[in-house]
């Protein structure tokens, strides 16, 4: 019996021609060159796109041209506010600020004591006049009584004039003292700015400072509260000094960690407009405000 499926008797079919395959020659120098080009491209993307858009760091300057640096700064401010909202820490005034407030209070008390001194001494002549009048009245000689009364009448008038002099002096001193106090308070600060923030609105004010310079500051929400972030940037560096949530005011000193712009960002998270007032003094080149 013949086997129809006998492979040994099947006709031989020539194999099909395969597709042409070309090999690519590679060398160690080519691989190194390709790796270096890839690294340069990645570094360019990192410095031109990623760092400005994510962290607000722009070492090349292209991020500012493309608008990526501003986007990164806004992101960092939002991150800082979120962290402050998550962990709000109580604000403790610096001991130097408390000492300065104590000195100002002592100066005001001293001024009040100077103004009140003449007024407290004024009634003294009237007290001395009364005994002299009583001695004259009990004089036994009838003729001496008129003579004694008439000389004593004049001192009474003089005492009245004397009483009015300290009051006039006090009235003249008060405006001068008030002007001196106002001038001392005004001259204590170098710059002062105020802004009104609508609900949800934020604002940033910076001081141009060299590394190691120290500036004194005082800001207040004038009866309201704000969220704030004290930070600095410049020379390719960035730092966050302090953040707070729902703070009515703050005073202290700001020392620049590096050369650049150092200052504050405030945001009004309340439902009503808030007026912000900032006063600064000390070592800085200029105040940069909107």
Rosetta silent file (secondary structure, phi, psi, omega in degrees, C-alpha in Angstrom):
SEQUENCE: XXXXXXXXXXXXXXXXXXXXXXXXXXXXXXXXXXXXXXXXXXXXXXXXXXXXXXXXXXXXXXXXXXXXXXXXXXXXXXXXXXXXXXXXXXXXXXXXXXXXXXXXXXXXXXXXXXXXXXXXXXXXXXXXXXXXXXXXXXXXXXXXXXXXXXXXXXXXXXXXXXXXXXXXXXXXXXXXXXXXXXXXXXXXXXXXXXXXXXXXXXXXXXXXXXXXXXXXXXXXXXXXXXXXXXXXXXXXXXXXXXXXXXXXXXXXXXXXXXXXXXXXXXXXXXXXXXXXXXXXXXXXXXXXXX
SCORE:     score description
SCORE:     0.000 S_00000001
   1 L     0.000  129.731 -178.596    0.000    0.000    0.000 S_00000001
   2 L   -82.547  136.639  177.340    1.346    3.351   -1.066 S_00000001
   3 L   -92.503  115.162 -178.451    1.531    6.153    1.560 S_00000001
   4 L   -69.260  -18.789 -175.352    0.253    9.362    0.050 S_00000001
   5 L  -106.148   30.166  179.153    1.916   11.404    2.766 S_00000001
   6 L   -76.421  113.259 -175.010    5.458   10.096    2.355 S_00000001
   7 H   -70.063  -30.709 -177.153    7.652   13.166    2.802 S_00000001
   8 H   -64.357  -24.238 -179.490   10.690   11.538    1.258 S_00000001
   9 H   -98.546   -1.611  179.775    8.920   11.383   -2.098 S_00000001
  10 L   -71.365  145.794  179.040    7.506   14.942   -1.988 S_00000001
  11 L   -66.059  143.924  179.636    8.976   17.397   -4.520 S_00000001
  12 L   -80.030  128.779  178.539   11.608   19.722   -3.176 S_00000001
  13 L  -104.498  126.274  179.998   10.528   23.430   -3.061 S_00000001
  14 L   -66.140  140.692  179.475   13.346   25.983   -3.166 S_00000001
  15 L   -65.752  148.822  178.249   13.364   28.339   -0.169 S_00000001
  16 L   -72.193  149.855  179.188   12.156   31.891   -0.649 S_00000001
  17 L   -72.984  127.740  179.363   14.721   34.637   -0.795 S_00000001
  18 L   -73.821  159.960  178.430   14.898   36.524    2.527 S_00000001
  19 L   -69.291  152.038 -179.367   14.677   40.312    2.833 S_00000001
  20 L   -73.416  129.773  179.284   17.919   42.222    2.773 S_00000001
  21 L  -117.456  125.943 -179.294   19.210   43.076    6.251 S_00000001
  22 L  -107.421  131.634  178.944   21.843   45.785    6.702 S_00000001
  23 L   -88.045  151.225  178.916   23.965   45.872    9.808 S_00000001
  24 L  -110.078  124.024 -179.387   24.943   49.082   11.586 S_00000001
  25 L   -83.322  131.369  178.578   28.489   49.374   12.698 S_00000001
  26 L  -123.497  149.363  177.068   28.984   50.917   16.168 S_00000001
  27 L  -128.454  164.328  178.524   32.094   52.015   17.987 S_00000001
  28 H   -64.538  -35.563  177.617   32.828   52.988   21.562 S_00000001
  29 H   -64.722  -39.237  178.004   33.465   56.584   20.476 S_00000001
  30 H   -65.505  -40.564  177.920   30.069   56.776   18.807 S_00000001
  31 H   -63.595  -41.810  178.946   28.317   55.467   21.891 S_00000001
  32 H   -64.055  -42.143  179.692   30.103   58.011   24.107 S_00000001
  33 H   -63.833  -41.460  178.199   29.228   60.831   21.701 S_00000001
  34 H   -64.819  -40.051  178.558   25.561   59.796   21.624 S_00000001
  35 H   -64.044  -42.322  179.478   25.475   59.581   25.425 S_00000001
  36 H   -65.252  -41.311  177.906   27.001   63.046   25.782 S_00000001
  37 H   -62.932  -40.041  177.696   24.544   64.561   23.304 S_00000001
  38 H   -64.522  -41.270  178.426   21.643   63.006   25.208 S_00000001
  39 H   -63.803  -41.491  178.203   23.001   64.379   28.490 S_00000001
  40 H   -63.418  -41.582  178.705   23.374   67.889   27.032 S_00000001
  41 H   -63.690  -42.341  179.028   19.821   67.761   25.700 S_00000001
  42 H   -64.948  -39.805  178.577   18.488   66.605   29.082 S_00000001
  43 H   -64.837  -38.808  178.125   20.444   69.358   30.880 S_00000001
  44 H   -63.982  -43.622  177.701   19.057   71.967   28.487 S_00000001
  45 H   -63.300  -38.739 -179.461   15.502   70.797   29.119 S_00000001
  46 H   -63.919  -47.448 -174.603   16.173   70.814   32.877 S_00000001
  47 H   -80.267  -31.197 -175.612   17.571   74.370   33.021 S_00000001
  48 H   -89.919  -34.376 -173.124   15.376   76.008   30.374 S_00000001
  49 H  -112.804  -55.219 -168.898   12.008   74.327   31.004 S_00000001
  50 H   -69.992  -53.563 -177.232   11.767   72.233   34.172 S_00000001
  51 H   -60.802  -46.026  178.081   13.494   74.381   36.820 S_00000001
  52 H   -64.752  -40.461 -174.553   11.779   77.668   35.806 S_00000001
  53 H   -77.036  -25.485 -177.073    8.320   76.126   35.408 S_00000001
  54 H  -101.416  -37.346 -173.475    8.397   74.039   38.606 S_00000001
  55 H  -120.108   -3.958 -178.586   10.620   75.940   41.065 S_00000001
  56 L    73.002   14.524  178.941   10.926   79.457   39.614 S_00000001
  57 L   -95.796  122.837 -173.551   14.719   79.012   39.253 S_00000001
  58 L  -130.327   79.232 -178.090   15.966   80.501   35.978 S_00000001
  59 L   -69.963  -24.462 -177.022   19.785   80.284   35.639 S_00000001
  60 L   -95.497  -24.186 -177.439   19.754   80.905   31.862 S_00000001
  61 L    93.176  -12.904  178.792   17.117   83.631   31.599 S_00000001
  62 H   -70.035  -28.713  179.624   15.126   81.805   28.920 S_00000001
  63 H   -62.182  -39.186  178.079   12.463   80.859   31.464 S_00000001
  64 H   -67.162  -37.665  178.601   11.546   84.514   32.007 S_00000001
  65 H   -64.695  -40.058 -179.037   11.361   85.079   28.238 S_00000001
  66 H   -83.253   -6.213 -179.369    9.045   82.088   27.824 S_00000001
  67 L    81.019   12.812 -178.195    6.952   83.020   30.883 S_00000001
  68 H   -82.934  -29.870 -177.988    7.869   79.838   32.737 S_00000001
  69 H   -64.019  -45.068  179.175    9.634   81.515   35.672 S_00000001
  70 H   -61.337  -39.253  178.248    6.522   83.382   36.783 S_00000001
  71 H   -63.147  -41.200  178.365    4.525   80.167   36.580 S_00000001
  72 H   -65.841  -38.907  178.131    7.084   78.401   38.780 S_00000001
  73 H   -64.338  -40.436  178.024    7.062   81.204   41.354 S_00000001
  74 H   -63.232  -41.001  177.910    3.277   81.052   41.554 S_00000001
  75 H   -61.004  -44.252 -179.334    3.465   77.282   42.073 S_00000001
  76 H   -65.247  -37.483  176.893    5.971   77.673   44.893 S_00000001
  77 H   -64.610  -40.130  178.173    3.821   80.318   46.584 S_00000001
  78 H   -66.731  -39.535  176.527    0.817   78.024   46.387 S_00000001
  79 H   -62.038  -42.644 -179.073    2.874   75.143   47.810 S_00000001
  80 H   -64.212  -40.669  178.245    4.072   77.377   50.653 S_00000001
  81 H   -65.341  -38.931  179.246    0.522   78.477   51.451 S_00000001
  82 H   -64.773  -41.141  177.399   -0.660   74.877   51.434 S_00000001
  83 H   -65.116  -38.902  178.918    2.101   73.887   53.853 S_00000001
  84 H   -66.460  -38.466  177.968    1.281   76.861   56.074 S_00000001
  85 H   -66.012  -35.452 -178.288   -2.391   75.923   56.067 S_00000001
  86 H   -72.627  -36.663 -178.544   -1.531   72.328   56.967 S_00000001
  87 L  -136.556   82.995  178.620    0.778   73.217   59.848 S_00000001
  88 L   -80.845  126.889 -179.900    0.171   76.717   61.160 S_00000001
  89 L  -107.627  142.033  178.264    2.680   77.662   63.825 S_00000001
  90 L   -65.397  143.221 -179.894    2.123   80.427   66.404 S_00000001
  91 L   -88.054  126.069  178.808    4.126   83.588   65.786 S_00000001
  92 L  -111.476  124.914 -179.256    6.500   84.531   68.607 S_00000001
  93 L   -67.460  143.644  178.721    7.821   88.079   68.668 S_00000001
  94 L   -65.469  141.439  178.655   11.573   88.475   68.664 S_00000001
  95 H   -57.301  -33.081  178.778   13.069   89.458   72.083 S_00000001
  96 H   -65.057  -36.602  178.218   14.723   92.477   70.459 S_00000001
  97 H   -66.673  -42.684  178.535   11.328   93.720   69.297 S_00000001
  98 H   -62.300  -39.044  179.122    9.862   93.301   72.787 S_00000001
  99 H   -65.195  -39.253  178.667   12.793   95.219   74.273 S_00000001
 100 H   -65.941  -37.961  177.350   12.268   98.068   71.796 S_00000001
 101 H   -65.534  -37.957  177.606    8.571   98.233   72.669 S_00000001
 102 H   -64.198  -39.805  178.803    9.445   98.387   76.372 S_00000001
 103 H   -65.176  -40.771  178.387   11.831  101.286   75.727 S_00000001
 104 H   -63.277  -40.254  178.550    9.171  103.177   73.776 S_00000001
 105 H   -64.252  -39.692  178.588    6.680  102.652   76.606 S_00000001
 106 H   -65.114  -38.157  177.929    9.217  103.953   79.141 S_00000001
 107 H   -64.621  -40.986  178.768    9.830  107.057   77.002 S_00000001
 108 H   -64.694  -39.309  177.569    6.095  107.764   76.803 S_00000001
 109 H   -64.796  -37.918  178.402    5.780  107.418   80.592 S_00000001
 110 H   -66.286  -39.763  177.968    8.683  109.842   81.068 S_00000001
 111 H   -64.489  -41.377  177.744    7.064  112.381   78.737 S_00000001
 112 H   -62.772  -36.970  178.520    3.778  112.053   80.643 S_00000001
 113 H   -66.747  -37.340  179.288    5.605  112.664   83.926 S_00000001
 114 H   -66.688  -40.098 -179.635    7.241  115.821   82.517 S_00000001
 115 H   -67.840  -38.406 -175.506    3.901  117.212   81.351 S_00000001
 116 H   -81.573  -13.531 -175.251    2.155  116.473   84.669 S_00000001
 117 H   -62.971  -49.548 -179.435    4.885  117.893   87.013 S_00000001
 118 H   -62.993  -34.257 -177.516    3.950  121.659   86.871 S_00000001
 119 H   -67.339  -35.476 -179.245    0.263  120.914   87.320 S_00000001
 120 H   -74.868  -27.172 -179.288    0.824  118.969   90.552 S_00000001
 121 H   -86.711  -14.108 -173.239    3.043  121.697   92.055 S_00000001
 122 L   -61.486  -42.423 -176.109    0.686  124.589   91.211 S_00000001
 123 L   -68.264   -6.334 -175.070   -1.679  124.441   94.292 S_00000001
 124 H   -59.541  -45.318 -179.138    1.240  124.874   96.757 S_00000001
 125 H   -61.011  -35.915 -179.650    1.113  128.755   97.045 S_00000001
 126 H   -63.350  -37.491  179.805   -2.623  128.712   97.895 S_00000001
 127 H   -66.183  -35.135 -179.433   -2.009  126.373  100.806 S_00000001
 128 H   -74.654  -28.789 -176.018    0.636  128.724  102.225 S_00000001
 129 H   -70.638  -36.878 -175.273   -1.593  131.841  101.938 S_00000001
 130 H   -58.717  -45.065  179.254   -4.422  130.535  104.113 S_00000001
 131 H   -62.764  -36.068 -179.230   -2.439  130.413  107.392 S_00000001
 132 H   -66.345  -38.132  177.865   -1.167  133.987  106.924 S_00000001
 133 H   -64.233  -39.406  179.869   -4.722  135.308  106.497 S_00000001
 134 H   -65.418  -37.492  179.145   -5.844  133.556  109.703 S_00000001
 135 H   -65.197  -39.669 -179.887   -2.954  135.087  111.698 S_00000001
 136 H   -67.582  -38.212 -177.894   -3.876  138.590  110.541 S_00000001
 137 H   -64.456  -35.064 -177.316   -7.540  138.157  111.457 S_00000001
 138 L   -88.994   10.259  177.414   -6.774  137.271  115.087 S_00000001
 139 L   -64.251  128.934 -176.180   -4.470  140.316  115.529 S_00000001
 140 L   -71.518  -27.006 -177.331   -5.642  142.130  118.755 S_00000001
 141 L   -76.482  125.194 -177.810   -4.903  145.704  117.552 S_00000001
 142 H   -68.805  -32.328 -177.356   -7.937  147.104  115.715 S_00000001
 143 H   -76.558  -25.997 -178.169   -5.913  149.588  113.632 S_00000001
 144 H   -76.880  -17.338 -177.093   -3.492  146.984  112.394 S_00000001
 145 H   -62.504  -48.131  180.000   -6.247  144.864  110.925 S_00000001
 146 H   -62.240  -39.881 -179.223   -6.887  147.022  107.813 S_00000001
 147 H   -63.471  -36.063 -178.322   -3.153  147.371  107.195 S_00000001
 148 H   -73.607  -33.221 -177.173   -2.701  143.616  107.436 S_00000001
 149 H   -70.549  -42.692 -176.264   -5.641  142.825  105.199 S_00000001
 150 H   -65.121  -41.268  175.934   -4.590  145.101  102.351 S_00000001
 151 H   -64.682  -32.703 -176.889   -1.050  143.669  101.980 S_00000001
 152 H   -74.729  -20.331 -179.216   -2.413  140.167  102.076 S_00000001
 153 H   -66.927  -37.210 -179.215   -4.902  140.879   99.300 S_00000001
 154 H   -65.123  -45.278  177.688   -2.140  141.388   96.792 S_00000001
 155 H   -59.252  -30.753  179.282   -0.404  138.036   97.405 S_00000001
 156 H   -63.030  -41.261  178.446   -3.708  136.275   96.827 S_00000001
 157 H   -66.342  -41.050  178.804   -3.864  137.794   93.345 S_00000001
 158 H   -62.167  -39.127  178.755   -0.224  136.940   92.765 S_00000001
 159 H   -63.023  -38.259  178.240   -0.890  133.348   93.792 S_00000001
 160 H   -62.703  -41.545  178.168   -3.714  133.160   91.252 S_00000001
 161 H   -66.153  -38.635  178.695   -1.364  134.388   88.559 S_00000001
 162 H   -63.314  -38.170  178.743    1.254  131.941   89.735 S_00000001
 163 H   -64.497  -33.469 -177.239   -1.284  129.114   89.490 S_00000001
 164 H   -77.200  -25.202 -177.998   -2.108  130.073   85.906 S_00000001
 165 H   -64.215  -48.062  177.969    1.534  130.150   84.793 S_00000001
 166 H   -60.437  -36.301  178.761    2.187  126.377   85.148 S_00000001
 167 H   -64.236  -40.862  178.514   -1.055  125.634   83.322 S_00000001
 168 H   -65.901  -40.686  178.083    0.011  127.915   80.466 S_00000001
 169 H   -63.071  -41.592  178.630    3.450  126.329   80.406 S_00000001
 170 H   -63.297  -40.323  178.812    1.910  122.839   80.312 S_00000001
 171 H   -64.633  -33.714  178.897   -0.390  123.894   77.459 S_00000001
 172 H   -75.999  -30.211 -177.683    2.624  125.196   75.540 S_00000001
 173 H   -75.583  -36.634 -173.534    4.696  122.067   76.206 S_00000001
 174 H   -56.166  -49.866  179.065    2.057  119.534   75.119 S_00000001
 175 H   -60.377  -38.541 -179.758    2.070  120.387   71.355 S_00000001
 176 H   -64.641  -41.421  179.500    5.875  120.383   71.307 S_00000001
 177 H   -66.359  -43.358  178.947    6.030  117.001   73.018 S_00000001
 178 H   -61.255  -41.112  178.640    3.394  115.533   70.710 S_00000001
 179 H   -64.991  -39.224  179.242    5.297  116.825   67.679 S_00000001
 180 H   -65.548  -41.864  178.839    8.554  115.360   69.009 S_00000001
 181 H   -64.290  -44.153  179.295    6.943  111.967   69.621 S_00000001
 182 H   -62.709  -40.866  179.316    5.361  111.942   66.147 S_00000001
 183 H   -66.002  -39.189  179.094    8.676  112.913   64.560 S_00000001
 184 H   -64.330  -41.548  179.930   10.537  110.193   66.483 S_00000001
 185 H   -66.977  -40.988 -178.604    8.042  107.537   65.391 S_00000001
 186 H   -67.809  -43.672 -177.170    8.123  108.725   61.762 S_00000001
 187 H   -70.678  -12.042 -179.522   11.918  108.969   61.572 S_00000001
 188 L   -68.306  -26.602 -175.685   12.258  105.413   62.894 S_00000001
 189 L  -111.673  148.188 -179.924   11.232  103.978   59.488 S_00000001
 190 L   -92.910  -41.292  179.566   12.788  104.511   56.069 S_00000001
 191 E  -133.111  149.442  176.438    9.914  103.328   53.826 S_00000001
 192 E  -146.057  127.786  178.760    6.189  102.810   54.368 S_00000001
 193 E  -134.076  151.799  179.309    3.648  101.364   51.892 S_00000001
 194 E  -136.579  143.047  178.922   -0.022  100.385   52.182 S_00000001
 195 E  -140.961  148.704  175.104   -2.249   98.210   49.983 S_00000001
 196 E  -107.366  118.955 -177.213   -5.881   97.107   50.096 S_00000001
 197 E  -102.417  126.118  174.321   -6.337   93.405   49.289 S_00000001
 198 L   -73.758  163.786  177.654   -9.676   92.089   48.085 S_00000001
 199 L   -55.267  126.936 -178.648  -10.805   88.632   49.313 S_00000001
 200 L    85.309   -7.538 -177.283   -8.467   86.027   47.816 S_00000001
 201 L   -84.960  148.029  177.839   -6.015   88.643   46.510 S_00000001
 202 E  -127.421  162.810  179.603   -2.275   88.490   47.237 S_00000001
 203 E  -150.748  150.656 -177.968    0.644   90.917   46.991 S_00000001
 204 E  -129.366  134.787  177.434    4.439   90.676   47.197 S_00000001
 205 E  -129.957  132.260 -176.356    6.970   93.281   48.382 S_00000001
 206 E  -125.347  153.439  172.407   10.735   92.699   48.237 S_00000001
 207 E  -111.863  131.696  176.450   13.890   94.408   49.555 S_00000001
 208 E   -82.990  113.573 -171.811   17.033   94.402   47.402 S_00000001
 209 E  -133.060  150.427  170.468   19.746   93.254   49.840 S_00000001
 210 L   -88.386  158.823  179.793   23.347   92.076   49.865 S_00000001
 211 L   -58.948  129.182  178.699   24.302   88.887   51.692 S_00000001
 212 L    92.037  -12.811  178.196   24.475   89.488   55.446 S_00000001
 213 L   -70.543  149.377 -178.216   22.563   92.787   55.449 S_00000001
 214 E  -124.213  131.131  178.324   19.821   93.170   58.080 S_00000001
 215 E  -120.238  139.766  174.109   16.590   95.145   57.689 S_00000001
 216 E   -91.059  146.932 -178.182   14.034   95.971   60.383 S_00000001
 217 E  -146.881  160.875  174.204   10.358   95.636   59.490 S_00000001
 218 E  -155.241  121.438  176.452    6.864   95.963   60.849 S_00000001
 219 E  -130.247  151.382 -177.867    3.683   95.015   59.001 S_00000001
 220 E  -145.841  146.952  175.266    0.069   94.970   60.100 S_00000001
 221 L   -91.853    8.215  175.399   -3.286   93.982   58.651 S_00000001
 222 L    54.238   54.468  176.609   -4.904   96.874   60.585 S_00000001
 223 L    95.430  -12.658  178.606   -7.306   94.773   62.625 S_00000001
 224 L  -106.084 -169.777  178.610   -7.686   91.902   60.138 S_00000001
 225 L  -132.845  153.366  178.972   -5.601   88.745   59.508 S_00000001
 226 E  -142.472  162.702  168.109   -3.630   87.451   56.494 S_00000001
 227 E   -94.068  141.342 -177.140   -1.532   84.477   55.419 S_00000001
 228 E  -138.892  158.308  176.738    2.115   85.342   54.782 S_00000001
 229 E  -141.264  113.326  176.470    5.339   83.850   53.441 S_00000001
 230 E   -92.631  118.709 -172.973    8.708   85.482   54.167 S_00000001
 231 E  -149.487  176.611  178.237   11.162   84.308   51.499 S_00000001
 232 E  -149.614  156.184  177.283   14.039   85.305   49.234 S_00000001
 233 E  -154.398  160.291  179.339   15.389   84.568   45.772 S_00000001
 234 E   139.254  156.185 -179.870   18.225   85.606   43.493 S_00000001
 235 L    57.418   31.835 -179.719   21.610   84.477   42.159 S_00000001
 236 L    73.026   14.208 -179.156   20.038   81.119   41.292 S_00000001
 237 E  -121.015  164.946 -178.488   19.103   80.502   44.926 S_00000001
 238 E  -153.022  142.436 -178.943   15.853   80.389   46.868 S_00000001
 239 E  -150.268  146.104  173.695   14.939   80.322   50.572 S_00000001
 240 E  -115.774  115.885 -177.422   11.809   80.390   52.740 S_00000001
 241 E   -81.149  -45.946 -173.853   12.371   82.111   56.088 S_00000001
 242 E  -165.139  147.880  175.092    8.937   81.812   57.700 S_00000001
 243 E  -132.553  156.527  179.560    5.260   81.254   56.917 S_00000001
 244 E  -155.062  158.822 -178.031    2.107   81.945   58.888 S_00000001
 245 E  -130.976  131.813  178.179   -1.661   81.651   58.659 S_00000001
 246 E    62.947   44.615 -176.563   -4.264   84.043   60.070 S_00000001
 247 E  -103.060  131.534 -179.040   -1.669   86.469   61.494 S_00000001
 248 L   -80.587  -32.964 -176.774   -2.712   90.081   62.312 S_00000001
 249 E  -166.664  166.778  178.247    0.760   91.682   62.401 S_00000001
 250 E  -160.308  147.886  176.473    4.480   91.042   62.796 S_00000001
 251 E  -143.682  148.668 -179.945    7.668   92.968   63.562 S_00000001
 252 E   167.461 -153.790 -179.362   11.307   91.946   63.635 S_00000001
 253 E  -126.740  144.564  179.580   14.518   91.783   61.605 S_00000001
 254 E  -122.317  117.342  179.453   15.256   90.125   58.244 S_00000001
 255 E  -105.881  125.663 -176.016   18.867   89.084   57.472 S_00000001
 256 L   -70.907  125.678  177.885   19.649   88.235   53.839 S_00000001
 257 L   -76.977  -22.575  177.665   21.008   84.706   53.414 S_00000001
 258 L  -158.407  169.159 -179.415   22.398   85.638   49.989 S_00000001
 259 L   -72.985  127.055 -179.357   22.451   88.584   47.587 S_00000001
 260 E   162.085 -151.397 -178.791   19.069   89.062   45.935 S_00000001
 261 E  -105.117  126.788 -177.590   15.463   90.011   46.680 S_00000001
 262 E  -132.188  132.936 -178.579   14.085   89.239   50.140 S_00000001
 263 E  -178.799 -144.105 -168.330   10.617   90.088   51.425 S_00000001
 264 E  -134.083  152.339  170.026    7.047   89.019   51.982 S_00000001
 265 E  -127.805  124.437  179.484    4.006   87.644   50.185 S_00000001
 266 E  -116.385  146.909  174.339    0.591   88.214   51.778 S_00000001
 267 E  -136.724  136.477  178.942   -2.792   86.801   50.781 S_00000001
 268 L   -89.159  108.811  178.430   -6.216   87.792   52.086 S_00000001
 269 L  -100.390   10.325  178.702   -8.166   84.610   52.879 S_00000001
 270 L   -90.276  179.872 -179.248  -11.019   86.451   54.614 S_00000001
 271 L   -96.382    5.496 -177.701  -14.361   87.499   53.148 S_00000001
 272 L  -131.805  156.612  176.777  -13.706   91.253   53.452 S_00000001
 273 L   -61.406  146.770 -179.423  -11.068   93.661   52.073 S_00000001
 274 E  -127.152  133.058  176.658   -7.889   93.979   54.166 S_00000001
 275 E   -97.757  117.742  179.624   -5.546   96.986   54.273 S_00000001
 276 E   -98.461  134.602  176.689   -1.884   95.953   54.573 S_00000001
 277 E  -127.080  127.551  179.757    0.733   98.414   55.891 S_00000001
 278 E  -122.542  131.432  174.649    4.489   97.697   55.762 S_00000001
 279 E  -122.744  135.921 -177.973    7.245   99.804   57.358 S_00000001
 280 E  -135.602  156.223  175.108   10.944   99.058   56.807 S_00000001
 281 E  -160.579  166.465  177.310   14.337  100.417   57.835 S_00000001
 282 E   113.536 -150.796 -173.213   17.928   99.241   57.993 S_00000001
 283 L   -95.318  104.079  171.342   20.407   97.929   55.420 S_00000001
 284 L  -163.897  155.168 -175.886   18.938   97.475   51.939 S_00000001
 285 L   -76.377  -48.194 -179.134   19.335   99.127   48.538 S_00000001
 286 E  -159.550  163.856  176.302   15.681   99.698   47.652 S_00000001
 287 E  -104.853  121.559  179.704   12.120   98.537   48.264 S_00000001
 288 E  -101.086  112.435 -177.624   10.477   96.874   45.243 S_00000001
 289 L  -128.933  154.669  178.491    6.703   97.180   45.418 S_00000001
 290 L   -61.720    0.000    0.000    3.923   96.822   42.826 S_00000001
